[in-house]
Amino acid sequence: MLKKIYALSVLLLITSCGSYNSIDTFYNAHKNDNQVTAVRVPKFMLSMISEISPEMKAMVGNAKDLRYMQFPSATASKTQFLNQQMNGITGNSFIEVFRKNDDLKRNVVSVREKRNLVKEILIYNNNSQTGSFLYFNGDFDPAKVREMAKNEQFTKFGDNIISQFGASTPGINSQN
């Protein structure tokens, strides 16, 4: 009986001390942080966004979940902490399609596949001043994902999301 309690305690300790292992956990842990911009696009808006143009249709595809988060990363320790958290998320279950490291700066595109579809896409960027991630969940063509990563279309898409949602968000006023 004592061995079972000990084993359960060790398991509980390991899971409670574990790193962020999902986008949900990371998003929920940081969405209320100071100077964070967090956008989670509801499903009904995904269909509206995809109707804007053929390019947007190709970008959004059959997405079921789309999130974007931008956060400050002004110190080396904060940048390293965020890089480690993203490595924890993509660790074993994602396949890196693209990675560029420059000291602590990161540009990473990772995907999670199921059969011959890409199910999740995670784009993480950190320039040692600002970090961001763009996350898609849905059914995507692997060839299209590869082409978009190569042409840096995901980065441009993240910037477009911020401009679409940031400028028109009620209640946010840049005037003092």
Short mmCIF file of C-alpha atoms in Angstrom, two decimals:
data_model
loop_
_atom_site.label_atom_id
_atom_site.label_comp_id
_atom_site.label_asym_id
_atom_site.label_seq_id
_atom_site.Cartn_x
_atom_site.Cartn_y
_atom_site.Cartn_z
CA MET A 1 0.00 0.00 0.00
CA LEU A 2 2.84 2.37 0.87
CA LYS A 3 4.49 1.67 -2.51
CA LYS A 4 1.26 2.60 -4.32
CA ILE A 5 1.01 5.88 -2.44
CA TYR A 6 4.66 6.63 -3.16
CA ALA A 7 4.25 5.83 -6.88
CA LEU A 8 1.12 7.99 -7.08
CA SER A 9 2.94 10.85 -5.33
CA VAL A 10 5.87 10.66 -7.75
CA LEU A 11 3.49 10.63 -10.74
CA LEU A 12 1.61 13.62 -9.36
CA LEU A 13 4.86 15.49 -8.76
CA ILE A 14 6.13 14.80 -12.28
CA THR A 15 2.90 15.96 -13.94
CA SER A 16 2.60 19.08 -11.78
CA CYS A 17 6.21 20.13 -12.47
CA GLY A 18 6.03 19.39 -16.18
CA SER A 19 6.58 22.04 -18.79
CA TYR A 20 3.83 23.50 -20.94
CA ASN A 21 2.83 20.63 -23.15
CA SER A 22 0.04 22.13 -25.18
CA ILE A 23 -0.97 25.33 -26.88
CA ASP A 24 -4.06 25.47 -24.64
CA THR A 25 -1.93 25.45 -21.51
CA PHE A 26 0.52 28.05 -22.86
CA TYR A 27 -2.26 30.29 -24.21
CA ASN A 28 -4.28 30.20 -20.99
CA ALA A 29 -1.19 30.75 -18.83
CA HIS A 30 -0.05 33.84 -20.74
CA LYS A 31 -3.15 35.49 -22.22
CA ASN A 32 -3.55 37.75 -19.18
CA ASP A 33 0.13 38.72 -18.92
CA ASN A 34 1.10 42.38 -19.20
CA GLN A 35 1.67 43.66 -22.78
CA VAL A 36 0.30 40.49 -24.38
CA THR A 37 -1.91 40.53 -27.45
CA ALA A 38 -3.95 37.34 -27.72
CA VAL A 39 -6.38 36.54 -30.53
CA ARG A 40 -8.46 33.40 -30.76
CA VAL A 41 -10.61 33.42 -33.87
CA PRO A 42 -14.06 31.90 -33.30
CA LYS A 43 -15.27 29.28 -35.79
CA PHE A 44 -17.92 31.50 -37.36
CA MET A 45 -15.27 34.12 -38.15
CA LEU A 46 -12.99 31.54 -39.77
CA SER A 47 -15.52 31.04 -42.53
CA MET A 48 -15.90 34.82 -42.93
CA ILE A 49 -12.13 35.30 -43.14
CA SER A 50 -11.77 32.54 -45.71
CA GLU A 51 -14.29 34.32 -47.98
CA ILE A 52 -12.25 37.54 -48.17
CA SER A 53 -10.04 36.30 -50.99
CA PRO A 54 -8.64 33.11 -52.56
CA GLU A 55 -5.38 33.75 -50.71
CA MET A 56 -7.16 33.91 -47.36
CA LYS A 57 -9.10 30.77 -48.26
CA ALA A 58 -5.77 29.03 -48.91
CA MET A 59 -4.34 30.33 -45.62
CA VAL A 60 -7.28 29.46 -43.40
CA GLY A 61 -8.14 26.26 -45.28
CA ASN A 62 -10.23 23.93 -43.15
CA ALA A 63 -9.12 25.43 -39.85
CA LYS A 64 -11.11 24.59 -36.75
CA ASP A 65 -8.99 26.65 -34.37
CA LEU A 66 -6.80 29.66 -35.07
CA ARG A 67 -4.85 31.53 -32.41
CA TYR A 68 -2.24 34.22 -32.40
CA MET A 69 -0.33 35.56 -29.44
CA GLN A 70 2.32 38.26 -29.24
CA PHE A 71 4.26 38.79 -26.01
CA PRO A 72 7.22 40.79 -24.73
CA SER A 73 10.56 39.03 -24.62
CA ALA A 74 12.93 41.86 -23.72
CA THR A 75 15.43 40.02 -21.51
CA ALA A 76 17.67 37.10 -22.34
CA SER A 77 16.21 35.04 -19.47
CA LYS A 78 12.62 35.67 -20.63
CA THR A 79 13.55 34.79 -24.23
CA GLN A 80 15.24 31.59 -23.10
CA PHE A 81 12.24 30.71 -20.91
CA LEU A 82 9.80 31.21 -23.82
CA ASN A 83 12.02 29.25 -26.21
CA GLN A 84 12.10 26.34 -23.74
CA GLN A 85 8.33 26.43 -23.35
CA MET A 86 7.80 26.27 -27.11
CA ASN A 87 10.35 23.45 -27.39
CA GLY A 88 8.32 21.61 -24.73
CA ILE A 89 5.13 22.01 -26.72
CA THR A 90 6.60 20.84 -30.03
CA GLY A 91 9.03 18.35 -28.44
CA ASN A 92 8.03 14.84 -29.43
CA SER A 93 4.71 15.20 -31.20
CA PHE A 94 5.47 17.86 -33.83
CA ILE A 95 7.73 17.67 -36.87
CA GLU A 96 9.87 20.71 -37.53
CA VAL A 97 9.45 21.91 -41.09
CA PHE A 98 11.68 24.96 -40.68
CA ARG A 99 13.98 26.29 -37.94
CA LYS A 100 16.34 29.24 -37.86
CA ASN A 101 18.32 29.92 -34.68
CA ASP A 102 20.42 33.03 -34.16
CA ASP A 103 21.66 33.09 -30.56
CA LEU A 104 18.36 33.25 -28.65
CA LYS A 105 16.35 34.41 -31.67
CA ARG A 106 14.05 31.73 -33.10
CA ASN A 107 11.95 31.17 -36.21
CA VAL A 108 10.30 27.75 -36.12
CA VAL A 109 7.52 26.16 -38.16
CA SER A 110 6.30 22.83 -36.78
CA VAL A 111 3.47 20.55 -37.87
CA ARG A 112 1.62 17.57 -36.48
CA GLU A 113 0.46 15.06 -39.08
CA LYS A 114 -2.16 12.36 -39.18
CA ARG A 115 -2.02 10.07 -42.20
CA ASN A 116 -1.52 12.32 -45.23
CA LEU A 117 -2.93 15.51 -43.68
CA VAL A 118 -1.35 18.16 -41.54
CA LYS A 119 -3.59 18.53 -38.48
CA GLU A 120 -1.78 21.28 -36.57
CA ILE A 121 0.61 24.05 -37.55
CA LEU A 122 2.60 26.04 -35.01
CA ILE A 123 4.72 29.00 -36.06
CA TYR A 124 6.91 30.48 -33.33
CA ASN A 125 9.02 33.62 -33.73
CA ASN A 126 11.13 35.39 -31.16
CA ASN A 127 13.49 38.26 -32.01
CA SER A 128 14.69 38.80 -28.40
CA GLN A 129 12.35 41.77 -28.05
CA THR A 130 9.00 40.28 -29.01
CA GLY A 131 7.84 36.71 -29.29
CA SER A 132 4.79 35.38 -31.08
CA PHE A 133 3.08 32.20 -32.13
CA LEU A 134 0.50 31.46 -34.78
CA TYR A 135 -1.42 28.22 -34.34
CA PHE A 136 -3.77 26.44 -36.75
CA ASN A 137 -5.75 23.28 -36.05
CA GLY A 138 -7.66 21.62 -38.90
CA ASP A 139 -7.01 19.63 -42.06
CA PHE A 140 -4.29 21.05 -44.31
CA ASP A 141 -2.48 19.94 -47.46
CA PRO A 142 1.17 19.18 -46.56
CA ALA A 143 2.47 20.53 -49.90
CA LYS A 144 0.64 23.84 -49.33
CA VAL A 145 2.00 24.09 -45.76
CA ARG A 146 5.54 23.51 -47.01
CA GLU A 147 5.11 26.18 -49.72
CA MET A 148 3.67 28.69 -47.24
CA ALA A 149 6.51 28.09 -44.76
CA LYS A 150 9.10 28.52 -47.51
CA ASN A 151 7.53 31.80 -48.68
CA GLU A 152 7.08 33.12 -45.10
CA GLN A 153 3.33 33.51 -45.66
CA PHE A 154 2.56 32.44 -42.09
CA THR A 155 4.46 35.42 -40.67
CA LYS A 156 2.58 37.79 -42.96
CA PHE A 157 -0.69 36.14 -41.95
CA GLY A 158 0.06 36.73 -38.24
CA ASP A 159 0.68 40.41 -38.95
CA ASN A 160 -2.64 40.59 -40.84
CA ILE A 161 -4.52 39.04 -37.92
CA ILE A 162 -3.18 41.68 -35.55
CA SER A 163 -4.08 44.49 -37.94
CA GLN A 164 -7.58 43.08 -38.51
CA PHE A 165 -8.42 42.48 -34.86
CA GLY A 166 -6.21 44.99 -33.06
CA ALA A 167 -7.37 48.15 -34.81
CA SER A 168 -11.08 47.40 -34.57
CA THR A 169 -11.26 45.89 -31.10
CA PRO A 170 -13.78 47.83 -29.01
CA GLY A 171 -12.58 49.05 -25.64
CA ILE A 172 -8.92 49.33 -26.57
CA ASN A 173 -7.86 52.92 -26.91
CA SER A 174 -4.29 54.07 -27.43
CA GLN A 175 -5.04 57.61 -26.24
CA ASN A 176 -4.19 58.60 -22.66
#
